[in-house]
Amino acid sequence: MKNIKFSLGIFLGIYLLAAVIFMLVPMTSFLLDVLITFNLMIAMVILFNCIFARETLAMSSFPTVLLFTTIFRISLNISSTRLILMTGEPGNVVTTFGQFVGGGNLIIGAIIFIILVIVQMLVINKGSERVSEVTARFTLDAMPGKQMAIDADLSTGAISDREAIIRRQKLQEEASFFGSMDGATKYVKGDAIAGLIITAINFVGGIATGMLMQGLPITEALSKYTILTIGDGLVSQLPSLMISLATGVIVTKGSKEAEIGDVVFSELFQSARVLYVVGGALCFLGIFTPLNIVLYLGFGLLLIVTGRIISTRQETHEIEEEVEAEEEEADQVRRHENVNTLLQVDPIELEFGYGIIPLADVNQGGDLLDRVVMIRRQIALELGAVVPIIRLRDNIQLNPNQYIIKIKGIQVSEGEILFDHYMAMNPGYVEEEITGIPTFEPSFHLPAVWITEAQRERAESYGYTVVDPPSIIATHLTEVIRTHLDELLTRQDVQNLINNIKESNTTLVDELIPKLLNVGEVQKVLQNLLREGISIRDLVTVFETLADHAVNTRDTDVLTEYARQGLKRAISNKFFGGEETTSVVTLDPKIEQEIMASVKQTEQGAYLTLDPDRTRAILSATETEIAKLESAGQTPIVITSPIVRMYFKKLTSDYFQNLIVISYNEIESNVELQSVGMVTIDDN
């Protein structure tokens, strides 16, 4: 196979080299006949390939072919000119074309030649050039929108990753093709102009040569060299005309993947009504006007009969489609259901009632699909994990304005919106209350009101935060994904992350996996980090920390604490960002000692054995201190010693989901903290 490709490349090289040589080296009239015939054959092959091409990219090499054939054709034109001027015998093909086309009449031959040139230059070349220019511009302008459409289809699961790659590649090839065609049409235009100039040179130079060098009378020289000039012009212009026509066909072809002949005939003769009307008009003209009755009546009846045949076929086709649909439906009922398809569970699903469909329908101006793509991008940048494909589907069982969010097939959250309203939320400093339909923001359960479009500007001027329905759904979905991202991180996802950093950190990955930890253990560490909102984007730092400490322990909870300490800069920036002093709550050393004393180590890991009364007392004290921070508008943060942090977080996680627990080793030295309370128990 390699040898074949190499030989074809050599052939193209010889083709171009021969074109250059023929411009300089004289050739015999027989060889010129062979090459002219070969050139005509190539032009016909190109034309019919363009006609039968099912899509534009089937001739993706067309711009290069234009360059090759143009150079070769100009080379032959120069060679024929040399023979005409030197010998007056350019060969059988040139002479025959000159005599046959004009029918022995020089004036008729010259007129036909001029008409051919005019048609090629002003009609075909001009049109093809303009179409190529416009198509290239519109193709390039539409490329970003088509890319977004592919991303949207990929995010909704309408296409697979492989199909998305193929569509993107095809899109790029199409843009490159029309961009190249925009420039390649200039070759055809220049070739036509060069042909005219060479023809004029042949005419003047031939007559001068015949009279001065061969001693021919002016009438004989005029007759001889006019025929040769016309013949030479025709044998060069005919292939040029075919390739120009092929250029017009390929650039005007639509987006349908079908042969141009099938498309044209199927669209022209698809309506029997049109054929009836046109056939009737022709019959009328033939009967009631002096026009040839046989001709017009014949064509009219032909169209009417054709229309009747098409109408009958369409009716038969519709009946067959109805029967096939009924048979397929019955077959679906009879056929055993493929149970395996029912076992598949989507990681994330967004189901909505029919009233929300316009938000997800691109044709109706909905941008929910684009927002879903941006959510996945946002989560990847923020937390370093790739969110699985989010399925969007309508559910007629829901209320029209209701939507639900499912994680692994189980509903975890829901919301309801008013399609033609906006949600206005009071940030706490509004100048004046606004009337509306009371509701709650679904993401954070904050009080809000639904307002109309007419109230929007007034609400914003009062200080309200106004949000449109798509933003509400997108924000809610983002928060749900953040909360459950640890559940969505599978072993395969972890393996993909490992493969991603292995390209640049091979030594690190080989040291850690699987020598010290397996993929499952790494997954648990990453899940622990994500569960508390810690980004795993800096995976190299996480892996280096694990490689340092996995030698001593394989307890994933302990390794998580080491990983958090390795990510202290990121943790400090996340929770203590800014120059202002952050208010926090500390943990009483006595409680820390009590917690550590109740830790029991087992083969399955460590757990707390605190007395239920003491647990309730610690939780009550924690709630009191958290309330102080929340009343002051501060994020509830508890600072503990490193050895206690993990156990205190486990103790409080079921009761205070938003409580942030950080150890002293996870805080940068330049962070300024202010303790406004201490979680303590009065034993008196």
XYZ file of C-alpha atoms in Angstrom:
684
model
C 0.000 0.000 0.000
C 2.824 2.380 0.816
C 4.372 1.678 -2.587
C 1.096 2.578 -4.338
C 0.823 5.903 -2.507
C 4.445 6.638 -3.328
C 3.894 5.876 -7.023
C 0.842 8.153 -7.164
C 2.876 10.955 -5.612
C 5.599 10.409 -8.183
C 2.976 10.558 -10.954
C 1.745 13.960 -9.772
C 5.310 15.175 -9.604
C 5.965 13.999 -13.160
C 2.682 15.658 -14.260
C 3.794 19.053 -12.920
C 7.385 18.622 -14.119
C 6.175 17.762 -17.612
C 4.026 20.906 -17.627
C 7.072 23.034 -16.860
C 9.275 21.223 -19.419
C 6.691 21.534 -22.205
C 6.767 25.330 -21.770
C 10.447 25.308 -22.724
C 11.085 22.255 -24.914
C 9.520 21.877 -28.401
C 7.418 18.763 -29.050
C 6.121 16.902 -32.085
C 2.594 17.398 -33.369
C 1.718 13.758 -32.519
C 2.805 14.163 -28.896
C 0.766 17.384 -28.732
C -2.302 15.467 -30.000
C -1.807 12.855 -27.262
C -1.429 15.436 -24.487
C -4.403 17.528 -25.666
C -6.579 14.399 -25.696
C -5.276 13.481 -22.235
C -6.081 16.986 -20.975
C -9.618 16.770 -22.372
C -10.068 13.389 -20.669
C -8.922 14.776 -17.287
C -11.347 17.715 -17.599
C -14.271 15.344 -18.296
C -13.308 13.133 -15.336
C -13.252 16.184 -13.032
C -16.616 17.459 -14.310
C -18.466 14.178 -13.852
C -16.861 13.584 -10.453
C -18.284 16.935 -9.312
C -21.707 16.069 -10.740
C -21.831 12.660 -9.041
C -20.289 13.811 -5.727
C -22.679 13.146 -2.819
C -21.214 15.960 -0.734
C -18.849 18.865 -1.236
C -16.010 17.307 0.761
C -15.994 14.311 -1.588
C -13.869 16.598 -3.786
C -11.833 18.179 -0.999
C -8.716 18.181 -3.210
C -10.485 20.270 -5.877
C -8.520 23.534 -5.221
C -5.228 21.665 -5.712
C -6.589 19.933 -8.812
C -7.508 23.340 -10.226
C -3.910 24.510 -9.853
C -2.444 21.363 -11.454
C -4.786 21.328 -14.456
C -4.438 25.061 -15.062
C -0.645 24.874 -15.202
C -0.765 21.841 -17.520
C -3.314 23.471 -19.823
C -1.249 26.673 -20.124
C 1.808 24.531 -20.897
C -0.035 22.820 -23.764
C -1.240 26.190 -25.014
C 2.337 27.457 -25.172
C 3.492 24.259 -26.957
C 0.727 24.509 -29.547
C 1.551 28.185 -30.091
C 5.190 27.243 -30.738
C 4.188 24.640 -33.354
C 1.719 27.006 -35.049
C 4.302 29.754 -35.409
C 7.266 27.473 -36.266
C 5.757 24.907 -38.599
C 2.130 25.780 -39.151
C 1.341 22.093 -38.359
C 0.158 21.847 -34.726
C -1.371 18.403 -35.190
C -4.609 16.679 -36.087
C -6.630 17.697 -32.996
C -6.065 21.459 -33.314
C -6.695 21.451 -37.080
C -9.835 19.303 -36.810
C -11.353 21.495 -34.074
C -10.666 24.621 -36.123
C -12.308 23.234 -39.293
C -15.163 21.257 -37.699
C -16.576 23.852 -35.272
C -16.726 26.622 -37.861
C -18.006 24.319 -40.605
C -15.387 25.688 -42.990
C -16.561 29.252 -42.349
C -13.944 31.385 -40.628
C -16.410 34.040 -39.465
C -18.769 31.494 -37.866
C -15.878 29.694 -36.188
C -14.484 32.940 -34.791
C -17.923 33.998 -33.486
C -18.531 30.637 -31.767
C -15.078 30.792 -30.209
C -15.686 34.320 -28.883
C -19.095 33.289 -27.477
C -17.520 30.331 -25.672
C -14.906 32.590 -24.108
C -17.495 35.199 -23.087
C -19.764 32.561 -21.517
C -16.861 31.075 -19.595
C -15.486 34.363 -18.317
C -18.621 36.413 -17.607
C -21.097 33.719 -16.623
C -19.427 30.618 -15.207
C -16.124 32.005 -13.880
C -17.675 35.183 -12.470
C -20.519 33.287 -10.815
C -18.287 30.557 -9.372
C -15.875 33.164 -8.003
C -18.667 35.091 -6.267
C -20.326 31.965 -4.870
C -16.985 30.707 -3.528
C -16.266 34.069 -1.888
C -19.686 34.313 -0.204
C -19.781 30.641 0.815
C -16.315 30.863 2.368
C -17.286 33.961 4.361
C -20.573 32.509 5.621
C -18.986 29.133 6.402
C -16.292 30.750 8.526
C -18.838 33.039 10.240
C -21.103 30.094 11.097
C -18.274 27.925 12.437
C -18.503 29.042 16.121
C -22.271 28.460 16.185
C -21.884 25.000 14.647
C -19.166 24.179 17.208
C -21.514 25.168 20.034
C -24.292 23.053 18.521
C -21.966 20.039 18.481
C -21.012 20.680 22.129
C -24.691 20.982 23.039
C -25.557 17.696 21.309
C -22.620 16.045 23.065
C -23.641 17.353 26.491
C -27.209 16.125 26.080
C -26.060 12.711 24.892
C -27.550 13.097 21.427
C -24.185 12.125 19.906
C -21.171 10.181 21.152
C -17.650 11.532 21.630
C -16.533 9.854 18.394
C -19.432 11.380 16.442
C -18.571 14.797 17.906
C -14.928 14.423 16.810
C -16.027 13.406 13.286
C -18.453 16.343 13.024
C -15.830 18.828 14.275
C -13.275 17.473 11.785
C -15.796 17.682 8.947
C -16.635 21.242 9.955
C -12.966 22.264 9.880
C -12.410 20.541 6.532
C -15.446 22.306 5.067
C -14.223 25.715 6.228
C -10.750 24.998 4.859
C -12.203 23.803 1.532
C -14.344 26.872 0.857
C -11.533 29.129 2.004
C -9.214 27.466 -0.517
C -11.875 27.561 -3.237
C -12.230 31.297 -2.750
C -8.652 31.671 -3.927
C -8.560 28.761 -6.371
C -11.272 30.275 -8.598
C -8.775 32.997 -9.437
C -6.731 30.324 -11.291
C -9.633 29.574 -13.619
C -10.290 33.261 -14.267
C -6.622 33.939 -14.979
C -6.439 30.902 -17.250
C -9.307 32.219 -19.380
C -7.661 35.629 -19.727
C -4.326 34.022 -20.599
C -6.109 31.910 -23.226
C -7.490 35.031 -24.891
C -4.079 36.685 -24.974
C -2.403 33.576 -26.399
C -5.147 33.296 -29.035
C -4.550 36.887 -30.125
C -0.806 36.231 -30.301
C -1.413 33.114 -32.415
C -3.623 35.062 -34.808
C -1.299 38.037 -35.321
C 1.930 36.074 -35.085
C 0.642 33.323 -37.399
C -0.340 35.724 -40.151
C 2.987 37.548 -39.831
C 4.941 34.281 -39.917
C 2.984 32.962 -42.909
C 3.507 36.095 -44.930
C 7.089 36.963 -43.972
C 8.718 33.576 -43.416
C 6.684 31.245 -45.602
C 5.846 33.714 -48.353
C 2.131 33.006 -48.331
C -0.394 35.484 -49.772
C -2.349 37.426 -47.150
C -5.627 35.648 -47.935
C -4.044 32.180 -47.652
C -2.138 33.117 -44.479
C -5.320 34.588 -42.982
C -7.334 31.459 -43.790
C -4.718 28.990 -42.587
C -3.759 30.651 -39.326
C -7.295 31.724 -38.442
C -8.375 28.061 -38.563
C -5.346 27.008 -36.494
C -5.886 29.822 -33.994
C -9.559 28.927 -33.534
C -8.674 25.246 -33.192
C -5.941 25.952 -30.659
C -8.252 28.240 -28.710
C -11.029 25.647 -28.666
C -8.873 22.712 -27.546
C -7.632 24.823 -24.637
C -10.934 26.531 -23.813
C -13.081 23.387 -23.874
C -11.249 21.675 -20.957
C -11.120 25.052 -19.221
C -14.889 25.430 -19.715
C -15.511 21.943 -18.279
C -13.385 22.631 -15.199
C -15.046 26.037 -14.745
C -18.412 24.282 -14.902
C -17.170 21.702 -12.388
C -16.111 24.578 -10.113
C -19.590 26.074 -10.309
C -21.224 22.699 -9.587
C -19.085 21.928 -6.531
C -19.428 25.380 -4.904
C -23.179 25.675 -5.531
C -23.944 22.200 -4.208
C -26.130 22.307 -1.112
C -25.562 20.583 2.224
C -27.520 17.472 1.281
C -25.480 14.303 1.096
C -26.783 13.162 -2.275
C -25.837 13.319 -5.932
C -26.687 16.657 -7.521
C -28.741 14.895 -10.223
C -30.903 13.095 -7.657
C -31.437 16.316 -5.716
C -32.328 18.404 -8.775
C -34.806 15.958 -10.262
C -36.385 15.069 -6.909
C -36.962 18.758 -6.127
C -38.060 19.881 -9.610
C -40.535 17.052 -10.118
C -41.724 16.461 -6.568
C -45.045 18.290 -6.951
C -47.666 16.826 -9.282
C -49.678 20.054 -8.971
C -46.858 22.074 -10.578
C -46.648 19.640 -13.497
C -50.442 19.799 -14.004
C -50.402 23.612 -14.125
C -47.386 23.862 -16.476
C -48.732 21.073 -18.720
C -52.119 22.782 -18.916
C -50.469 26.109 -19.803
C -48.478 24.507 -22.646
C -51.614 22.808 -24.025
C -53.457 26.147 -23.893
C -50.650 27.882 -25.810
C -50.612 25.131 -28.427
C -54.400 25.154 -29.018
C -55.318 28.848 -28.744
C -52.193 30.492 -30.211
C -50.430 30.183 -33.618
C -47.594 28.262 -31.989
C -46.797 24.727 -33.154
C -49.739 22.724 -31.772
C -48.001 19.358 -32.043
C -44.916 20.543 -30.135
C -46.667 22.399 -27.321
C -49.520 19.914 -26.972
C -47.008 17.048 -26.852
C -44.898 18.621 -24.101
C -48.037 19.627 -22.163
C -49.517 16.123 -22.246
C -46.126 14.681 -21.300
C -46.019 16.866 -18.159
C -49.622 15.996 -17.220
C -48.961 12.257 -17.586
C -45.718 12.611 -15.584
C -47.620 14.492 -12.859
C -50.222 11.722 -12.683
C -47.521 9.073 -12.351
C -45.762 11.027 -9.574
C -49.083 11.579 -7.743
C -49.856 7.841 -7.879
C -46.374 6.965 -6.596
C -46.681 9.450 -3.723
C -50.052 8.032 -2.676
C -48.668 4.500 -2.812
C -45.593 5.563 -0.827
C -47.741 7.196 1.874
C -49.864 4.050 2.197
C -46.729 1.901 2.427
C -45.290 4.168 5.134
C -48.505 3.945 7.163
C -48.527 0.152 6.856
C -44.841 -0.054 7.828
C -45.438 2.197 10.828
C -48.352 0.051 11.988
C -46.362 -3.128 11.474
C -43.385 -1.703 13.370
C -45.641 -0.629 16.239
C -47.210 -4.061 16.377
C -43.784 -5.657 16.210
C -42.640 -3.514 19.116
C -45.563 -4.809 21.135
C -44.880 -8.433 20.229
C -41.108 -8.253 20.532
C -39.462 -9.026 23.818
C -38.171 -5.864 25.405
C -34.428 -5.528 25.749
C -34.113 -5.450 29.473
C -30.436 -4.469 29.378
C -31.324 -0.939 28.236
C -33.416 -0.506 31.371
C -30.429 -1.217 33.582
C -28.501 1.878 32.478
C -28.625 4.771 34.924
C -27.617 8.296 33.916
C -25.305 10.011 36.411
C -27.157 13.336 36.209
C -30.618 14.024 34.802
C -32.613 17.221 34.491
C -36.288 16.512 33.850
C -38.779 19.314 33.251
C -42.437 19.850 32.470
C -43.720 20.848 29.043
C -43.896 24.523 30.073
C -40.083 24.662 30.374
C -39.392 23.039 26.976
C -38.893 26.434 25.216
C -35.931 27.113 27.520
C -34.190 23.965 26.238
C -35.278 24.256 22.599
C -32.658 26.053 20.513
C -35.202 26.673 17.745
C -37.330 28.674 20.197
C -34.406 30.752 21.423
C -33.659 28.630 24.504
C -30.074 28.593 25.765
C -30.356 25.982 28.510
C -28.176 23.559 26.525
C -25.423 26.167 26.242
C -25.688 26.818 29.983
C -25.278 23.099 30.695
C -22.047 23.102 28.665
C -20.816 26.103 30.651
C -21.713 24.374 33.949
C -19.457 21.443 33.100
C -16.686 23.870 32.164
C -17.178 25.897 35.353
C -17.064 22.835 37.620
C -13.946 21.550 35.871
C -12.156 24.876 36.418
C -13.397 25.314 39.978
C -13.101 21.803 41.428
C -10.898 19.990 38.934
C -13.354 17.177 38.200
C -15.067 16.359 34.919
C -18.841 16.336 35.300
C -20.531 13.451 33.450
C -22.893 14.180 30.572
C -26.069 15.824 31.859
C -29.230 14.366 30.332
C -32.026 16.811 29.594
C -35.480 15.357 28.949
C -39.079 16.469 29.216
C -41.487 14.638 31.540
C -45.238 15.007 30.987
C -45.904 13.613 34.462
C -44.462 16.772 36.029
C -46.290 20.044 36.429
C -45.807 22.345 33.424
C -43.385 24.663 35.271
C -41.742 22.025 37.467
C -38.302 20.487 37.085
C -36.446 17.818 39.031
C -32.773 16.898 39.295
C -31.758 13.256 39.595
C -28.428 11.777 40.643
C -27.999 8.183 39.477
C -31.714 7.856 38.816
C -32.834 9.163 42.229
C -34.413 12.566 42.662
C -32.311 14.787 44.924
C -33.864 18.195 44.323
C -36.672 19.965 42.545
C -37.849 23.443 41.691
C -40.577 25.374 39.980
C -40.387 28.455 37.798
C -42.749 30.826 36.048
C -41.743 30.930 32.404
C -42.692 34.546 31.675
C -41.560 35.950 35.037
C -38.348 36.946 36.777
C -37.249 36.061 40.305
C -36.384 39.052 42.485
C -34.374 38.476 45.671
C -33.786 40.961 48.457
C -30.047 41.116 49.289
C -30.910 42.943 52.513
C -30.568 46.577 51.548
C -33.462 47.297 49.169
C -34.879 50.802 49.229
C -38.501 49.775 48.773
C -40.455 46.529 48.780
C -41.897 45.311 45.499
C -45.093 43.302 45.119
C -45.049 39.912 43.451
C -45.778 36.205 43.879
C -43.940 34.966 47.006
C -41.594 32.021 46.473
C -38.227 30.595 47.516
C -35.017 30.503 45.530
C -34.448 26.750 44.880
C -30.651 26.653 45.273
C -30.281 28.277 48.701
C -33.966 28.437 49.798
C -33.886 32.208 50.145
C -37.173 34.168 50.129
C -37.963 35.770 46.796
C -40.846 37.041 44.654
C -41.857 36.427 41.055
C -42.209 39.654 39.083
C -43.206 40.462 35.510
C -41.057 41.903 32.742
C -42.609 45.320 33.334
C -41.475 45.270 36.986
C -37.896 44.239 36.235
C -36.286 47.667 35.815
C -38.070 49.061 38.879
C -36.961 46.073 41.006
C -33.330 46.501 39.915
C -33.476 50.222 40.728
C -34.720 49.341 44.253
C -31.678 47.105 44.789
C -33.211 43.687 44.125
C -31.218 40.903 42.507
C -33.284 39.906 39.442
C -32.692 36.525 37.786
C -34.287 34.997 34.672
C -35.674 31.397 34.685
C -32.746 29.767 32.754
C -30.265 31.246 35.235
C -32.337 29.905 38.144
C -32.277 26.366 36.749
C -28.575 26.581 35.845
C -27.619 27.864 39.319
C -29.699 25.183 41.019
C -28.176 22.462 38.855
C -24.663 23.793 39.552
C -25.186 23.709 43.325
C -26.617 20.191 43.203
C -23.631 18.997 41.173
C -21.223 20.663 43.619
C -22.946 18.933 46.535
C -22.926 15.486 44.945
C -19.740 15.681 42.920
C -17.989 13.175 45.177
C -20.679 10.594 44.326
C -20.239 11.232 40.612
C -16.469 10.654 40.672
C -16.047 7.051 39.488
C -12.945 4.911 39.293
C -12.923 5.422 35.534
C -12.970 9.184 36.029
C -10.010 8.880 38.418
C -8.160 6.732 35.893
C -8.777 9.391 33.231
C -7.359 12.047 35.565
C -4.327 9.847 36.226
C -3.764 9.315 32.504
C -4.029 13.059 31.950
C -1.222 13.983 34.345
C 0.878 10.916 33.576
C 2.007 12.468 30.289
C 3.996 15.112 32.164
C 4.483 13.380 35.550
C 5.279 9.790 34.676
C 7.678 9.249 37.599
C 5.151 10.482 40.158
C 2.318 8.321 38.884
C 4.502 5.212 38.572
C 5.728 5.673 42.164
C 2.240 6.069 43.599
C 0.032 3.795 41.494
C -0.202 0.884 41.987
C 2.887 0.440 44.194
C 1.572 2.427 47.173
C -2.131 2.945 46.452
C -4.594 1.468 44.004
C -7.095 3.482 41.959
C -9.912 2.807 44.431
C -7.946 4.243 47.358
C -6.983 7.329 45.338
C -10.665 7.677 44.445
C -11.673 7.714 48.133
C -9.133 10.452 48.917
C -10.356 12.594 46.022
C -13.984 11.990 47.029
C -13.200 13.114 50.595
C -11.696 16.331 49.247
C -14.612 17.030 46.911
C -17.125 16.278 49.652
C -15.881 19.327 51.559
C -15.584 21.495 48.449
C -11.788 21.271 48.077
C -10.582 21.502 44.469
C -8.583 18.566 43.101
C -7.423 20.495 40.069
C -3.874 20.605 41.492
C -3.655 16.840 41.223
C 0.136 16.807 41.111
C 0.346 18.282 44.625
C -2.220 15.778 45.885
C -0.349 12.849 44.386
C 3.015 14.045 45.695
C 1.554 14.325 49.201
C 0.031 10.859 48.933
C 3.327 9.419 47.680
C 5.117 10.931 50.705
C 2.728 9.518 53.315
C 1.287 6.366 51.747
C 4.475 4.570 52.753
C 3.401 4.827 56.412
C -0.395 4.447 56.148
C -3.062 3.446 53.659
C -5.934 4.855 55.709
C -7.709 7.052 53.146
C -9.108 9.387 55.836
C -5.647 10.062 57.255
C -4.216 10.474 53.755
C -6.990 12.963 53.016
C -5.833 15.093 55.951
C -2.282 15.075 54.629
C -3.574 16.029 51.172
C -5.535 18.938 52.677
C -2.395 20.176 54.371
C -0.562 19.983 51.044
C -3.327 22.121 49.533
C -3.302 24.711 52.312
C -2.657 27.596 49.928
C -5.742 26.710 47.917
C -7.815 26.175 51.091
C -6.691 29.483 52.579
C -7.457 31.308 49.344
C -10.912 29.701 49.144
C -12.103 30.363 52.686
C -9.932 33.283 53.800
C -9.488 35.201 50.580
C -9.205 38.958 50.748
C -7.368 41.272 53.063
C -10.055 41.473 55.735
C -9.773 39.546 58.990
C -11.983 36.450 59.013
C -14.135 35.666 62.046
C -13.952 32.016 63.134
C -14.859 29.736 66.020
C -12.321 27.539 67.792
C -12.739 24.199 69.532
C -12.135 23.803 73.257
C -8.916 21.748 73.854
C -10.851 19.702 76.398
C -13.374 18.674 73.802
C -10.527 17.873 71.406
C -8.951 15.576 74.008
C -12.318 13.990 74.702
C -12.889 13.315 71.020
C -9.455 11.784 70.546
C -9.937 9.603 73.642
C -13.129 8.175 72.133
C -11.537 7.223 68.784
C -11.413 3.479 68.235
C -9.172 2.010 65.543
C -10.347 -1.035 63.574
C -9.356 -2.769 60.366
C -12.198 -0.935 58.603
C -11.012 2.437 59.917
C -11.503 4.687 62.931
C -14.822 5.692 64.502
C -16.027 7.666 67.541
C -17.477 6.060 70.662
C -18.687 9.246 72.375
C -21.514 9.065 74.831
C -24.800 10.215 73.193
C -25.296 12.871 75.871
C -21.834 14.289 75.267
C -22.429 14.215 71.517
C -25.660 16.214 71.963
C -23.870 18.674 74.230
C -21.072 19.222 71.680
C -23.566 19.661 68.861
C -25.622 22.100 70.916
C -22.553 24.175 71.743
C -21.510 24.120 68.089
C -24.965 25.299 67.003
C -24.812 28.201 69.454
C -21.460 29.414 68.146
C -22.478 28.960 64.496
C -25.574 31.063 65.092
C -23.355 33.932 66.301
C -21.403 33.887 63.037
C -24.488 33.591 60.846
C -26.241 36.443 62.645
C -23.240 38.622 61.840
C -23.387 37.574 58.178
C -20.237 35.452 58.419
C -19.555 32.001 56.975
C -19.558 29.401 59.808
C -15.935 28.188 60.149
C -14.529 26.111 63.033
C -10.760 25.878 63.561
C -9.388 22.728 65.203
C -6.100 20.941 65.695
C -5.040 18.729 62.767
C -5.528 15.445 64.582
C -9.120 16.285 65.555
C -10.409 17.970 62.404
C -11.443 14.792 60.598
C -13.376 13.356 63.566
C -15.102 16.631 64.457
C -16.212 17.023 60.794
C -17.664 13.501 60.810
C -19.403 14.244 64.111
C -21.100 17.398 62.798
C -21.567 16.622 59.091
C -25.046 15.103 59.482
C -26.323 18.106 61.462
C -24.492 21.093 59.915
C -23.928 20.383 56.235
C -22.555 23.843 55.455
C -20.176 23.935 58.425
C -16.546 24.394 57.376
C -13.994 22.669 59.607
C -10.341 23.588 59.050
C -7.193 22.639 60.937
C -4.396 24.999 61.878
C -2.048 23.217 59.435
C -4.339 24.124 56.527
C -4.028 27.872 57.030
C -1.315 30.021 55.460
C 0.816 32.052 57.881
C -0.252 35.399 56.399
C -3.964 34.773 57.024
C -5.442 36.923 59.788
C -8.151 35.245 61.884
C -10.301 36.538 64.687
C -11.812 34.079 67.137
C -15.284 35.259 68.126
C -16.197 32.190 70.141
C -15.259 28.722 71.310
C -17.163 25.492 71.190
C -17.070 24.452 74.834
C -19.184 22.598 77.356
C -19.848 23.858 80.839
C -19.598 20.750 83.028
C -20.878 22.570 86.120
